[in-house]
XYZ file of C-alpha atoms in Angstrom:
685
model
C -37.913 52.300 -9.366
C -35.066 54.092 -7.431
C -35.571 56.588 -4.569
C -39.086 57.158 -5.767
C -38.075 58.096 -9.323
C -39.488 56.125 -12.334
C -37.367 54.567 -14.890
C -34.391 52.226 -15.064
C -31.471 52.620 -12.712
C -29.011 53.055 -15.587
C -30.613 56.154 -16.886
C -29.243 58.120 -13.944
C -26.867 60.824 -15.085
C -24.012 59.893 -12.640
C -23.759 56.156 -12.432
C -20.818 56.237 -10.022
C -22.682 58.439 -7.557
C -25.788 56.099 -7.937
C -23.796 53.073 -6.882
C -21.967 55.044 -4.122
C -25.400 56.127 -2.648
C -26.706 52.548 -2.338
C -27.131 51.635 1.325
C -23.985 50.188 2.778
C -21.833 50.779 -0.339
C -20.376 54.223 0.073
C -16.923 55.468 -1.208
C -15.194 52.370 0.114
C -17.124 49.660 -1.960
C -18.447 51.493 -5.090
C -15.267 51.043 -7.027
C -15.183 47.371 -6.205
C -18.777 47.009 -7.410
C -18.009 48.766 -10.698
C -14.914 46.590 -11.209
C -16.462 43.246 -10.287
C -19.968 43.641 -11.849
C -19.239 45.919 -14.726
C -15.550 45.260 -15.558
C -14.770 48.877 -14.985
C -17.991 50.291 -16.705
C -20.277 51.853 -14.138
C -23.219 51.822 -16.650
C -22.760 48.081 -17.186
C -22.626 47.522 -13.390
C -25.889 49.284 -12.849
C -27.584 47.274 -15.607
C -26.424 44.108 -13.798
C -27.711 45.403 -10.397
C -31.043 46.432 -11.792
C -31.578 42.987 -13.441
C -30.803 41.352 -10.143
C -29.683 43.367 -7.055
C -28.498 40.085 -5.354
C -25.623 40.041 -7.926
C -23.968 42.338 -5.428
C -23.106 39.337 -3.152
C -20.507 38.495 -5.850
C -18.545 41.502 -4.729
C -15.924 41.037 -1.921
C -17.135 42.826 1.161
C -20.903 42.481 0.406
C -22.829 39.746 2.038
C -26.446 38.607 1.594
C -27.783 40.839 4.312
C -26.376 44.014 2.687
C -27.533 43.019 -0.757
C -30.981 42.133 0.690
C -31.353 45.591 2.290
C -30.499 47.279 -1.006
C -32.951 45.036 -2.868
C -35.831 45.777 -0.411
C -35.173 49.548 0.048
C -34.221 50.537 -3.526
C -35.870 47.991 -5.748
C -39.036 47.098 -3.796
C -38.225 43.352 -4.059
C -40.619 41.429 -1.903
C -39.662 38.602 0.654
C -40.875 35.848 -1.671
C -39.005 36.832 -4.782
C -37.231 33.880 -6.261
C -34.141 35.897 -6.901
C -33.958 36.687 -3.131
C -34.344 33.011 -2.138
C -31.839 31.876 -4.787
C -29.146 34.236 -3.515
C -29.859 33.472 0.090
C -29.828 29.662 -0.438
C -26.491 29.826 -2.222
C -25.056 32.209 0.433
C -25.964 29.675 3.175
C -24.282 26.848 1.453
C -21.229 28.902 0.540
C -20.700 29.799 4.215
C -21.748 26.466 5.783
C -21.009 23.849 3.093
C -23.325 20.854 2.451
C -26.180 20.728 4.993
C -28.953 18.265 6.075
C -32.555 19.493 5.856
C -32.904 20.615 9.520
C -29.709 22.774 9.453
C -30.575 24.155 6.113
C -34.125 25.285 7.051
C -32.716 26.648 10.364
C -30.311 28.890 8.340
C -33.035 29.998 5.993
C -35.132 31.125 8.927
C -32.111 33.243 10.140
C -32.115 35.014 6.852
C -35.987 35.339 6.849
C -36.383 33.049 3.867
C -39.763 31.649 4.851
C -41.524 30.808 1.552
C -41.130 27.065 0.970
C -41.852 27.429 -2.735
C -38.355 28.466 -3.409
C -36.573 26.387 -0.855
C -34.535 24.649 -3.580
C -33.901 27.694 -5.757
C -30.193 27.756 -6.911
C -29.276 24.550 -4.985
C -29.193 20.836 -5.609
C -30.893 18.260 -3.381
C -29.892 14.704 -3.044
C -31.025 12.141 -0.416
C -31.874 14.859 2.138
C -28.698 16.970 1.676
C -28.577 20.400 0.171
C -25.657 21.136 -2.200
C -24.335 23.898 -4.306
C -24.690 22.384 -7.733
C -21.086 22.861 -8.600
C -20.098 21.121 -5.324
C -22.359 18.154 -6.183
C -20.970 17.973 -9.681
C -17.443 17.971 -8.319
C -18.107 15.147 -5.905
C -19.763 12.991 -8.593
C -16.949 13.766 -10.835
C -14.376 12.545 -8.238
C -16.433 9.443 -7.582
C -16.367 8.503 -11.290
C -12.595 9.163 -11.359
C -11.765 7.235 -8.293
C -13.756 4.262 -9.301
C -11.633 4.005 -12.475
C -8.212 4.402 -10.813
C -5.964 1.375 -11.617
C -4.417 -0.339 -8.555
C -0.661 -0.247 -8.008
C 0.885 -3.211 -9.767
C 2.386 -6.026 -7.659
C 5.565 -5.918 -9.598
C 6.864 -2.746 -11.335
C 9.549 -2.366 -14.090
C 12.906 -1.539 -12.445
C 14.424 1.848 -12.737
C 16.517 2.371 -15.758
C 20.203 3.150 -15.263
C 19.602 6.871 -15.899
C 16.792 6.939 -13.391
C 18.719 4.991 -10.791
C 21.662 7.332 -11.246
C 19.418 10.420 -10.623
C 18.085 8.767 -7.353
C 21.662 8.005 -6.319
C 22.964 11.527 -7.024
C 20.190 12.983 -4.843
C 20.874 10.488 -1.976
C 17.509 8.714 -1.988
C 17.318 5.641 0.263
C 15.617 2.407 -0.809
C 12.164 3.466 0.383
C 12.301 6.832 -1.491
C 13.605 5.099 -4.702
C 10.634 2.756 -4.523
C 8.409 5.784 -4.253
C 9.931 7.128 -7.440
C 9.563 3.824 -9.087
C 5.804 3.710 -8.138
C 5.151 7.194 -9.309
C 6.772 6.530 -12.784
C 4.446 3.641 -13.457
C 1.317 4.664 -11.791
C -1.339 7.162 -13.129
C -2.195 8.527 -9.766
C -0.110 8.181 -6.610
C -0.428 9.648 -3.002
C 2.946 10.393 -1.590
C 2.589 10.769 2.164
C 4.802 11.337 5.098
C 5.444 13.880 7.865
C 7.684 16.896 7.989
C 11.381 16.147 7.304
C 10.899 12.611 5.718
C 12.156 13.668 2.291
C 9.040 14.145 0.203
C 10.745 17.073 -1.652
C 13.781 14.765 -2.461
C 11.372 12.257 -3.972
C 9.550 14.761 -5.998
C 12.817 16.319 -7.428
C 14.149 12.918 -8.441
C 10.894 11.955 -10.018
C 10.694 15.252 -11.944
C 14.255 14.813 -13.139
C 13.606 11.247 -14.313
C 10.640 12.413 -16.307
C 12.388 15.520 -17.836
C 15.491 13.329 -18.823
C 13.108 11.037 -20.657
C 11.631 13.938 -22.626
C 8.606 14.509 -20.525
C 7.262 17.696 -18.942
C 6.451 18.506 -15.350
C 4.402 21.075 -13.446
C 4.347 21.536 -9.746
C 1.490 23.312 -7.935
C 0.027 23.922 -4.578
C -3.084 25.484 -2.992
C -1.231 28.070 -0.975
C 1.065 30.637 -2.385
C 3.812 29.972 0.254
C 3.793 26.212 -0.578
C 4.139 27.034 -4.299
C 7.120 29.315 -3.503
C 8.762 26.511 -1.592
C 8.252 24.045 -4.361
C 9.625 26.545 -6.950
C 12.682 27.078 -4.664
C 13.158 23.417 -4.273
C 13.067 22.895 -8.113
C 15.647 25.642 -8.548
C 17.930 24.079 -5.896
C 17.656 20.592 -7.537
C 18.015 21.874 -10.940
C 14.541 20.728 -12.072
C 13.497 22.629 -15.269
C 9.817 22.886 -14.387
C 7.372 25.542 -13.368
C 5.723 25.579 -9.854
C 2.781 27.859 -9.140
C -0.452 27.935 -7.296
C -3.232 25.888 -8.700
C -5.285 28.981 -9.459
C -2.429 30.360 -11.613
C -1.830 26.970 -13.340
C -5.442 26.821 -14.352
C -5.502 30.488 -15.485
C -7.939 31.854 -12.963
C -9.588 35.077 -14.136
C -12.529 37.090 -12.811
C -15.078 34.460 -13.791
C -13.194 31.329 -13.163
C -10.534 29.076 -14.622
C -9.618 29.593 -18.232
C -7.241 26.569 -18.899
C -9.082 23.650 -20.263
C -6.222 21.189 -20.493
C -2.828 21.182 -18.698
C -0.040 20.573 -21.126
C 2.287 18.705 -18.903
C 2.545 14.886 -18.504
C 3.425 14.872 -14.845
C 1.421 17.090 -12.352
C 2.626 17.274 -8.810
C 0.428 18.865 -6.186
C 2.130 19.603 -2.858
C 0.235 20.031 0.441
C -2.642 17.983 -1.057
C -4.454 17.741 2.202
C -5.523 21.484 1.764
C -7.598 20.774 -1.332
C -11.337 20.709 -1.137
C -13.361 18.543 -3.511
C -14.013 21.302 -6.069
C -10.391 22.214 -6.457
C -9.131 18.712 -6.839
C -11.784 18.043 -9.364
C -10.786 21.226 -11.326
C -7.249 19.798 -11.609
C -8.378 16.174 -12.468
C -10.846 17.493 -15.013
C -8.024 19.432 -16.866
C -5.544 16.654 -17.015
C -4.495 15.594 -20.502
C -5.088 11.913 -21.551
C -2.394 9.673 -20.092
C -1.036 12.377 -17.624
C 0.340 11.292 -14.239
C -0.899 12.947 -11.043
C 1.102 12.795 -7.800
C -0.586 14.043 -4.647
C 2.007 15.011 -1.904
C 0.966 15.591 1.612
C 0.347 14.622 5.184
C -3.110 13.174 5.911
C -2.832 13.991 9.675
C -2.858 17.734 9.031
C -5.929 19.925 9.230
C -8.614 19.283 6.675
C -9.447 21.859 3.897
C -11.520 24.962 4.588
C -13.860 24.131 1.800
C -16.065 21.080 1.595
C -14.643 17.639 1.371
C -11.374 15.852 2.168
C -10.475 14.198 -1.164
C -6.772 13.508 -0.315
C -7.645 11.494 2.764
C -10.627 9.843 0.899
C -8.228 8.760 -1.869
C -6.019 7.091 0.707
C -8.852 5.416 2.543
C -10.360 4.222 -0.705
C -7.186 2.358 -1.516
C -5.526 4.514 -4.064
C -1.940 3.699 -4.828
C 0.214 5.122 -2.044
C 3.937 5.519 -1.141
C 4.474 6.363 2.451
C 7.705 7.764 3.837
C 8.334 7.349 7.527
C 12.009 7.934 8.169
C 12.788 11.384 9.475
C 15.987 13.046 8.328
C 16.054 16.103 10.563
C 19.093 16.848 12.674
C 19.354 15.333 16.170
C 18.805 18.717 17.857
C 15.474 19.080 15.895
C 14.137 15.628 16.813
C 12.288 16.980 19.827
C 9.762 18.749 17.524
C 9.168 15.447 15.604
C 8.665 13.571 18.876
C 6.228 16.261 20.023
C 4.174 15.810 16.878
C 4.172 12.073 17.243
C 3.202 12.452 20.855
C 0.114 14.419 19.825
C -0.777 11.833 17.173
C -0.209 8.804 19.454
C -1.583 10.411 22.725
C 1.744 10.003 24.480
C 3.774 12.768 26.142
C 7.447 12.774 24.830
C 10.555 13.443 26.970
C 11.447 17.107 27.249
C 13.738 18.523 24.649
C 15.757 21.712 24.381
C 14.021 22.640 21.063
C 10.614 22.571 22.575
C 9.598 25.278 25.031
C 6.250 24.624 26.839
C 4.515 27.339 28.825
C 1.409 25.721 30.203
C -0.763 26.696 33.003
C 0.087 30.460 32.358
C -2.140 32.853 34.490
C -4.374 34.793 32.178
C -3.215 38.016 33.518
C 0.346 37.220 32.573
C -0.333 36.088 29.006
C 0.422 39.416 27.292
C 3.648 39.922 29.239
C 4.776 36.422 28.406
C 3.822 36.847 24.718
C 5.806 40.185 24.492
C 8.821 38.458 26.047
C 8.666 35.600 23.639
C 8.324 37.881 20.577
C 11.399 39.870 21.715
C 13.329 36.695 22.343
C 12.419 34.684 19.223
C 11.143 37.382 16.841
C 12.996 40.060 15.145
C 12.975 41.895 11.847
C 14.069 38.820 9.846
C 10.493 37.793 9.175
C 11.375 34.524 7.457
C 12.893 33.213 10.544
C 9.888 33.154 12.948
C 6.143 33.086 12.995
C 3.315 33.029 15.648
C 0.463 30.654 14.973
C -2.989 30.596 16.706
C -6.288 28.946 16.181
C -8.897 31.639 15.892
C -8.933 34.810 13.944
C -9.856 36.751 16.965
C -6.482 35.753 18.612
C -4.647 36.590 15.490
C -6.007 40.147 15.390
C -5.476 40.846 19.029
C -1.893 39.470 19.180
C -0.861 41.091 15.861
C -1.308 44.477 17.625
C 0.888 43.391 20.443
C 3.490 41.987 18.180
C 3.457 45.036 16.096
C 4.058 47.135 19.266
C 7.088 45.028 20.075
C 8.705 44.684 16.588
C 7.718 47.905 14.681
C 6.396 50.485 17.210
C 7.667 53.545 15.269
C 6.842 52.561 11.654
C 5.115 55.219 9.527
C 1.303 54.443 9.359
C 0.307 53.951 5.765
C -3.101 52.309 5.832
C -5.673 50.814 8.362
C -8.299 48.118 8.213
C -11.007 47.031 10.601
C -10.678 44.282 13.149
C -14.102 42.674 12.942
C -13.336 39.779 15.287
C -12.666 42.035 18.253
C -16.183 43.417 18.365
C -18.586 45.921 16.882
C -20.257 48.917 18.342
C -22.942 51.303 17.260
C -24.395 50.796 13.809
C -22.418 47.596 13.590
C -19.128 49.361 13.195
C -15.817 47.766 14.279
C -14.499 48.827 17.718
C -10.809 48.526 16.610
C -8.668 49.047 13.637
C -5.085 47.842 12.788
C -2.574 50.135 11.224
C -0.371 48.883 8.450
C 3.067 50.678 8.985
C 6.202 50.855 6.891
C 8.319 47.900 7.770
C 5.511 45.659 9.058
C 5.146 42.038 8.300
C 2.129 41.272 6.261
C 0.384 38.177 4.837
C -1.555 37.630 1.689
C -5.021 36.569 2.466
C -6.513 36.190 -1.039
C -5.265 35.123 -4.418
C -4.698 37.670 -7.172
C -3.375 36.429 -10.486
C -3.358 40.132 -11.690
C -1.054 41.093 -8.930
C 0.757 37.724 -8.929
C 0.141 37.324 -5.165
C -1.271 34.265 -3.550
C -2.856 33.171 -0.319
C -0.392 32.427 2.503
C 2.534 34.371 1.124
C 4.262 36.739 3.742
C 6.227 39.780 3.056
C 7.334 43.271 4.316
C 5.794 46.614 3.773
C 8.096 49.043 1.838
C 6.075 52.229 1.482
C 3.525 54.072 -0.665
C 3.806 54.851 -4.382
C 1.332 56.598 -6.703
C 0.717 54.961 -10.031
C -2.200 53.799 -12.404
C -4.154 50.834 -11.017
C -3.976 47.778 -13.135
C -7.338 46.279 -14.143
C -8.584 43.439 -16.209
C -10.860 44.189 -19.136
C -12.865 41.640 -21.161
C -12.055 41.879 -24.889
C -14.557 41.513 -27.725
C -13.094 38.176 -28.559
C -13.816 36.856 -25.079
C -10.274 36.999 -23.541
C -9.023 39.259 -20.857
C -6.422 41.941 -21.192
C -4.613 43.926 -18.489
C -4.998 47.830 -18.912
C -4.162 50.850 -16.921
C -6.950 52.383 -14.788
C -7.163 55.499 -12.550
C -4.155 56.940 -10.767
C -4.152 56.088 -7.128
C -1.881 55.394 -4.096
C -0.492 51.804 -3.945
C 0.849 49.917 -0.911
C 4.370 48.645 -1.924
C 5.240 45.281 -0.337
C 8.190 42.927 -0.838
C 7.135 39.366 -1.273
C 9.517 36.460 -2.230
C 12.238 39.031 -3.102
C 10.116 41.175 -5.514
C 8.142 44.316 -5.080
C 4.352 44.247 -5.502
C 2.168 47.335 -5.578
C -1.399 46.879 -4.193
C -4.004 49.505 -5.058
C -5.285 51.549 -2.140
C -8.816 50.471 -2.613
C -7.785 46.776 -2.418
C -5.263 46.617 0.406
C -7.825 45.388 2.941
C -8.966 42.737 0.460
C -5.516 41.221 -0.110
C -3.221 41.801 2.907
C -3.342 42.018 6.665
C -0.651 42.066 9.532
C 1.239 38.870 9.451
C 3.044 38.582 12.664
C 0.315 36.329 14.102
C -1.614 34.028 11.611
C -4.126 31.182 11.942
C -2.921 27.701 11.372
C -4.803 27.408 8.114
C -2.763 30.196 6.804
C 0.430 28.448 8.084
C -0.168 25.313 6.140
C 2.291 24.776 3.478
C 4.952 26.825 5.250
C 7.539 26.374 7.878
C 9.902 28.638 9.853
C 13.001 28.117 11.938
C 11.226 29.361 15.069
C 7.474 29.044 15.804
C 5.368 30.269 18.646
C 1.953 28.453 18.996
C -0.056 31.055 20.908
C -3.336 29.290 21.847
C -4.443 30.557 25.317
C -7.526 28.432 25.769
C -8.980 25.082 24.747
C -9.217 24.089 21.018
C -12.531 22.549 19.882
C -12.303 18.853 20.483
C -13.030 17.687 16.920
C -10.080 19.692 15.551
C -7.724 19.893 18.443
C -5.346 17.011 17.482
C -5.006 18.270 13.861
C -4.516 21.853 14.955
C -1.729 21.164 17.353
C -0.094 18.584 15.153
C -0.124 20.914 12.082
C 1.097 24.007 14.135
C 3.847 22.026 15.789
C 5.150 20.611 12.437
C 5.518 24.210 11.082
C 8.638 24.569 13.270
C 12.011 23.450 11.966
C 14.449 24.428 14.832
C 12.546 25.730 17.864
C 8.986 25.469 19.066
C 7.144 27.392 21.836
C 3.661 26.466 23.063
C 1.703 28.866 25.203
C -1.582 28.021 26.989
C -3.509 28.787 30.134
C -4.375 25.020 30.306
C -2.348 22.937 32.809
C -0.250 20.067 31.616
C -2.768 17.310 31.846
C -5.642 19.385 30.508
C -3.484 20.567 27.509
C -2.477 17.096 26.476
C -6.081 15.795 26.895
C -7.133 18.638 24.610
C -4.253 17.997 22.091
C -5.184 14.414 21.821
C -8.848 15.130 21.048
C -10.129 14.338 17.547
C -13.383 14.071 15.622
C -15.077 10.660 15.341
C -13.838 8.645 12.402
C -16.843 8.815 10.127
C -16.797 8.300 6.346
C -17.177 11.336 4.118
C -19.977 11.660 1.706
C -17.685 10.840 -1.161
C -16.499 7.570 0.585
C -20.207 6.735 1.200
C -20.864 7.134 -2.515
C -17.952 4.833 -3.362
C -19.181 2.247 -0.940
C -22.381 1.916 -3.051
C -22.306 -0.483 -6.086
C -20.990 1.194 -9.103
C -23.780 2.007 -11.669
C -23.871 -0.137 -14.751
C -22.132 1.571 -17.664
C -24.197 2.660 -20.670
C -23.160 1.348 -24.054
C -22.746 4.180 -26.537
C -21.822 3.980 -30.178
C -18.784 6.287 -30.027
C -15.080 5.825 -30.511
C -13.260 4.600 -27.401
C -11.033 7.717 -27.192
C -14.156 9.824 -26.757
C -15.514 7.845 -23.762
C -13.734 9.942 -21.023
C -15.064 13.244 -22.501
C -18.566 11.837 -23.038
C -18.606 10.573 -19.357
C -17.742 14.073 -18.108
C -20.376 15.623 -20.285
C -23.239 13.183 -19.518
C -22.254 12.360 -15.821
C -22.667 8.589 -16.271
C -20.192 5.760 -16.849
C -19.925 4.694 -20.476
C -18.481 2.059 -22.644
C -17.858 2.226 -26.342
C -19.933 -0.174 -28.451
C -17.813 -2.669 -30.264
C -16.466 -1.610 -33.663
C -18.069 -4.111 -36.162
C -14.961 -4.023 -38.397
C -12.926 -5.339 -35.611
C -14.943 -8.631 -35.651
C -14.015 -11.895 -37.685
C -14.630 -11.721 -41.375
C -17.509 -14.237 -41.182
C -19.032 -12.723 -38.036
C -22.001 -10.332 -37.568
C -21.079 -6.834 -38.335
C -23.616 -5.081 -36.059
C -24.710 -5.852 -32.477
C -28.004 -8.006 -32.490
C -30.713 -6.483 -30.305
C -34.169 -8.259 -29.942
C -37.150 -6.411 -31.578
C -40.827 -7.064 -31.138
C -43.189 -7.610 -34.138
C -45.841 -4.908 -34.529
C -49.366 -6.278 -34.704
C -49.829 -5.022 -38.339
C -46.839 -7.089 -39.428
C -47.610 -10.404 -37.761
C -49.171 -12.009 -40.919
C -46.344 -10.854 -43.168
C -43.794 -12.163 -40.441
C -45.497 -15.593 -40.487
C -45.373 -15.610 -44.362
C -41.621 -14.946 -44.586
C -40.900 -17.349 -41.633
C -39.541 -15.016 -38.840
C -40.825 -14.885 -35.181
C -40.201 -13.020 -31.940
C -37.883 -11.811 -30.687
C -36.460 -10.503 -33.894
C -32.785 -9.699 -34.246
C -31.885 -6.473 -35.953
C -30.956 -8.402 -39.182
C -34.458 -10.011 -39.134
C -36.265 -6.735 -38.388
C -34.578 -5.234 -41.542
C -35.715 -8.173 -43.677
C -39.321 -7.882 -42.306
C -39.224 -3.945 -42.891
C -38.143 -4.485 -46.509
C -40.979 -7.090 -47.183
C -43.515 -4.664 -45.631
C -42.273 -1.868 -47.873
C -42.541 -4.094 -50.910
C -46.178 -4.928 -50.070
C -46.923 -1.285 -49.738
C -45.532 -0.596 -53.217
C -47.519 -3.569 -54.732
C -50.728 -2.212 -53.078
C -50.101 1.235 -54.489
C -49.619 -0.152 -58.037
C -52.837 -2.226 -57.713
C -54.762 0.875 -56.682
C -53.346 2.785 -59.677
C -54.356 -0.113 -62.013
C -57.997 -0.143 -60.668
C -58.175 3.536 -61.319
C -56.910 3.237 -64.892
C -53.686 5.081 -64.227
C -51.347 2.244 -64.957
């Protein structure tokens, strides 16, 4: 029932208007609803909504509360409907990650999910923890995979002459050559080290060694900027290999990944510390048999935004590792390295010209100092500088100030709400940001259709009018790109190419990029970096924040804070307690006994992924000796009705399979004899 009218929602004469009239949807979101739920077909979208109004939470910009309001007001869905609880339960875990029972029920109360009958709807429960089922499946998959990782051999085959020559030509030192040697002969390797220690050199040499031998290589990274850097490095070193984001490599479409198996024999993931459990498992699950996986990163950087820290867990579990410690940066850049080491080791380094510390700043002078630093170290060459902060609130506020300094007279083209700066009447944002011609922007969400990826930065060029590109599902199940409605597009330049973003998706994909959070900065670096963090950072993430932010700078680093020197260094040295992750706790438990399955050995890996338990293939009887037993012998009990027959033919418990076959044949013979005797008595025979 809709607005008091009987009948299904999709019988409405104007489906677009019907969606637009839903509470909280309006002209801004209705196109997105049609595209995401109906693949561009408004009638199909309405069918989905009527079947389950909580499907709306799958649309960007619609949370559980908005979908809940629509479900209650337009579809008379009661508070105890299972669909409501399933959507709410999943929403909680998508926002908060894996939760204990107390936290989980506290979050349910906030959403007014009070019926305990559906407390587990849509989620998985294991040992008092509440999981999204796909998160639990990913962690269990990683556990099985990590248990089977072979250790690094004590002695490795030496590099061939061709491999050695490649390493020599790229100028690798002994430690770096040893890392290449380890990667060539190890199925999985963690290549670790801080900024400037030559990880890119090692990856380039490794890739060339594999390609020269006839192999294939693919580089990938979580963030778009990191993937761009890897691609640039491959081009600079003459590596004939592709480097993309993980989402692009796995063929992400609207409903998920579409690539089942990666074709390449060597997979290199840069900035691996950014990967949550589910994303690393997606890569591992798509590796071809025998493929090598190299995870490159710095375990001291910030943990992933999603659940899990699999890169650090691999290292702590004892996976093969090659660590690079020597730094190759120029002498005038060493001060930044010493700053980062001081944060890690809780020791203040000596002052350096390349590190500019503004501590104990009076709060009333922060804005003036920020403007001055942007004028001094900023400019319109956006690849040369970046401001980094901790919270989105600071990013929104200081983006407006940086824009006023760098691009005050740019032509306004678009605006988006600044939610972190507060809301007013009817929960509407108090402030908006203008996107102007010439502004610096950052991509905040992946789009394989537009070929833009999270973390990439660029410059606004202007507005153009053109048909919107849309993805449409084909009858055969695949996806094709088609032209949609004519509409204005924001044209931006990213990595030297122009990208046109549809007007109704600009807010979804880009924001001002003068000031970004440190999570957006991971995987990137700039010649000049300003760390603008006025107040204290939360103790459990402070050390990793300041370390990660500092190592984004290549030539010059500025740090701004209202904290005085001692207070700032105390905060910068704060870290979370060293507690094992849920994945490490699983690995600390005894490994489950493998199940013997009568399958061919090459199918074991696929069967384990399907069944979720460790397996071993039963021995092939034809591999045994000529005079041996051809089938495994398992003990069998004698049924009561066969005991007399068993005594007559001389077999006793426990029976082997071969003896059971003999007893069964004897019993069948007796049945046939009895049948013939009966037939004779009746005069048939």
